[in-house]
Coordinates of C-alpha atoms in Angstrom, one line a residue:
E1 CA -10.4 -43.4 12.4
L2 CA -6.7 -43.6 13.2
A3 CA -5.7 -42.1 9.9
L4 CA -8.3 -39.3 10.3
R5 CA -7.0 -38.6 13.9
E6 CA -3.4 -38.5 12.6
S7 CA -4.4 -36.2 9.8
E8 CA -6.1 -33.9 12.2
E9 CA -3.1 -33.9 14.6
K10 CA -0.8 -33.0 11.7
F11 CA -3.1 -30.1 10.6
S12 CA -3.3 -28.9 14.2
T13 CA 0.4 -29.0 14.6
V14 CA 1.2 -27.2 11.4
F15 CA -1.7 -24.6 12.0
H16 CA -0.5 -23.8 15.5
Q17 CA 3.3 -23.8 14.7
L18 CA 3.4 -21.6 11.5
P19 CA 5.0 -18.3 12.1
V20 CA 2.4 -16.3 10.3
A21 CA -0.9 -15.2 12.0
I22 CA -3.7 -17.5 11.0
A23 CA -7.4 -17.5 12.1
V24 CA -10.5 -19.6 11.4
T25 CA -13.7 -17.7 11.7
T26 CA -17.3 -18.4 10.8
R27 CA -18.3 -16.9 7.5
A28 CA -21.6 -15.5 8.6
E29 CA -20.6 -13.6 11.7
G30 CA -16.8 -13.7 11.7
R31 CA -16.8 -15.5 15.0
Y32 CA -13.3 -16.8 15.9
L33 CA -13.3 -20.6 16.0
D34 CA -9.4 -20.9 16.3
V35 CA -6.3 -18.8 16.0
N36 CA -2.7 -19.9 16.1
E37 CA 0.1 -18.9 18.3
A38 CA 1.5 -16.3 15.9
W39 CA -1.9 -14.7 15.7
L40 CA -2.1 -14.4 19.5
R41 CA 1.4 -13.0 19.6
Q42 CA 0.9 -10.5 16.8
F43 CA -2.3 -9.1 18.2
A44 CA -1.5 -9.5 21.9
Y45 CA -4.6 -11.4 22.8
T46 CA -5.1 -14.6 24.8
R47 CA -6.9 -17.5 23.3
E48 CA -9.6 -17.2 25.9
A49 CA -10.3 -13.6 25.0
V50 CA -10.8 -14.4 21.3
I51 CA -12.4 -17.8 20.8
G52 CA -16.1 -17.6 20.4
R53 CA -16.1 -13.8 19.9
T54 CA -16.4 -11.8 16.7
G55 CA -14.2 -9.1 15.4
A56 CA -16.8 -6.5 16.2
E57 CA -17.1 -7.6 19.8
L58 CA -13.2 -7.4 20.0
D59 CA -13.2 -4.0 18.2
F60 CA -10.7 -5.6 16.0
W61 CA -11.4 -3.9 12.7
V62 CA -9.8 -0.4 12.5
D63 CA -12.3 0.3 9.6
P64 CA -15.5 -1.9 10.2
A65 CA -16.6 -1.1 6.7
E66 CA -13.6 -3.1 5.4
R67 CA -15.2 -6.2 7.0
A68 CA -18.4 -5.5 5.1
R69 CA -16.4 -5.1 1.8
L70 CA -14.7 -8.3 2.4
A71 CA -17.9 -10.2 3.2
A72 CA -19.5 -8.7 0.0
Y73 CA -16.5 -9.9 -1.9
L74 CA -16.7 -13.4 -0.4
A75 CA -20.4 -13.7 -1.3
E76 CA -19.2 -13.7 -5.0
R77 CA -15.9 -15.7 -4.6
P78 CA -14.4 -18.5 -2.5
D79 CA -11.2 -16.7 -1.7
F80 CA -9.2 -13.4 -1.4
L81 CA -5.6 -12.6 -1.8
C82 CA -3.4 -9.8 -0.6
W83 CA -6.0 -7.4 0.9
E84 CA -4.2 -4.7 3.0
I85 CA -6.3 -4.5 6.1
E86 CA -5.5 -2.7 9.4
F87 CA -6.6 -4.5 12.6
R88 CA -6.5 -3.2 16.2
A89 CA -4.4 -5.3 18.6
C90 CA -5.6 -6.0 22.2
D91 CA -3.1 -3.3 23.4
G92 CA -4.5 -0.7 21.0
R93 CA -1.8 -0.8 18.4
V94 CA -2.9 -0.6 14.8
V95 CA -1.4 -3.6 12.9
P96 CA -1.2 -3.3 9.1
T97 CA -1.6 -6.7 7.5
E98 CA -1.8 -8.3 4.0
C99 CA -4.6 -10.8 4.4
S100 CA -5.4 -13.8 2.2
G101 CA -8.1 -16.4 2.9
R102 CA -10.4 -19.1 1.6
I103 CA -13.9 -20.3 2.5
F104 CA -14.4 -24.0 3.3
E105 CA -16.8 -26.2 5.1
L106 CA -16.1 -27.3 8.6
G107 CA -18.6 -29.5 10.5
G108 CA -21.4 -28.4 8.1
E109 CA -20.7 -24.7 8.5
E110 CA -18.9 -22.3 6.1
V111 CA -15.7 -20.9 7.7
V112 CA -12.9 -18.7 6.5
I113 CA -9.4 -19.6 7.2
W114 CA -7.2 -16.6 6.7
S115 CA -3.7 -15.4 7.2
A116 CA -2.7 -11.9 8.3
P117 CA 1.0 -11.3 8.0
D118 CA 2.1 -8.1 9.7
I119 CA 3.4 -5.6 7.0
T120 CA 4.5 -2.9 9.5
E121 CA 8.2 -3.3 8.6
R122 CA 7.4 -3.4 4.8
R123 CA 5.5 -0.1 5.2
R124 CA 8.3 1.5 7.1
M125 CA 10.8 0.4 4.4
E126 CA 8.4 1.7 1.6
Q127 CA 8.2 5.1 3.5
A128 CA 11.9 5.3 3.8
L129 CA 12.3 4.5 0.1
R130 CA 9.8 7.3 -0.8
Q131 CA 11.6 9.8 1.4
S132 CA 15.0 8.8 -0.1
E133 CA 13.6 9.2 -3.6
E134 CA 12.1 12.6 -2.7
R135 CA 15.5 13.8 -1.3
Y136 CA 17.3 12.5 -4.5
R137 CA 14.7 14.2 -6.8
S138 CA 15.0 17.5 -4.8
L139 CA 18.8 17.3 -4.9
V140 CA 18.9 16.7 -8.7
V141 CA 16.1 19.2 -9.7
T142 CA 17.6 22.0 -7.6
S143 CA 21.3 21.3 -8.3
P144 CA 23.2 24.2 -9.8
D145 CA 25.0 21.7 -12.0
A146 CA 23.6 20.4 -15.3
I147 CA 22.6 16.7 -14.8
I148 CA 21.7 14.5 -17.7
L149 CA 20.7 10.8 -17.5
T150 CA 21.0 8.7 -20.6
D151 CA 20.7 5.1 -21.6
L152 CA 23.5 3.2 -23.3
N153 CA 22.5 4.4 -26.6
G154 CA 22.8 8.1 -25.6
I155 CA 19.0 8.6 -25.4
I156 CA 18.3 11.2 -22.8
L157 CA 16.0 9.7 -20.1
F158 CA 16.1 12.7 -17.7
C159 CA 17.7 16.1 -17.4
N160 CA 17.3 18.8 -14.8
E161 CA 16.5 22.5 -15.5
Q162 CA 20.1 23.5 -15.3
A163 CA 20.9 21.2 -18.1
V164 CA 18.1 22.6 -20.3
R165 CA 19.3 26.1 -19.6
F166 CA 22.8 25.1 -20.4
C167 CA 21.8 23.5 -23.7
E168 CA 19.7 26.5 -24.7
S169 CA 22.3 29.2 -24.0
D170 CA 24.9 30.6 -26.3
T171 CA 27.6 30.9 -23.7
P172 CA 31.3 30.1 -24.3
E173 CA 31.0 27.2 -21.9
R174 CA 28.7 25.4 -24.3
Q175 CA 31.2 25.6 -27.2

């Protein structure tokens, strides 16, 4: 009994202190049995508002059909990895996450323990990178200068229209 109690205390300490949002829900209904401190901070809920309620009752799923897809997926498999799912925080913010979880048995009931790291910053960085690439491409494609990109062997990997026109012309500059 002492070893079991110590093991449970260790799990509880780790569960509640991890910096990533983690929840334990019933498999059948998605009723919250426990959430850690990071989950409460990330989604701006109090423990009292969450425990015993379902995601549907909390209006937590931005796209409720996503929960149905996940439930169907878990009907066939014991776990899921890296699902991008958006949740609605208590304050109304939409929080994009990358969820992973696993089904296990707790007290004779199937539950899902799942993590939901916030990927808001990653999405912001991806968007900034896309915009930067678009600006770069626009600059290169519309440049009045001939731009040619080659590998170390001289194989042309890219050239803009101005380079094509330059190579096709019979002007003195080419010679």
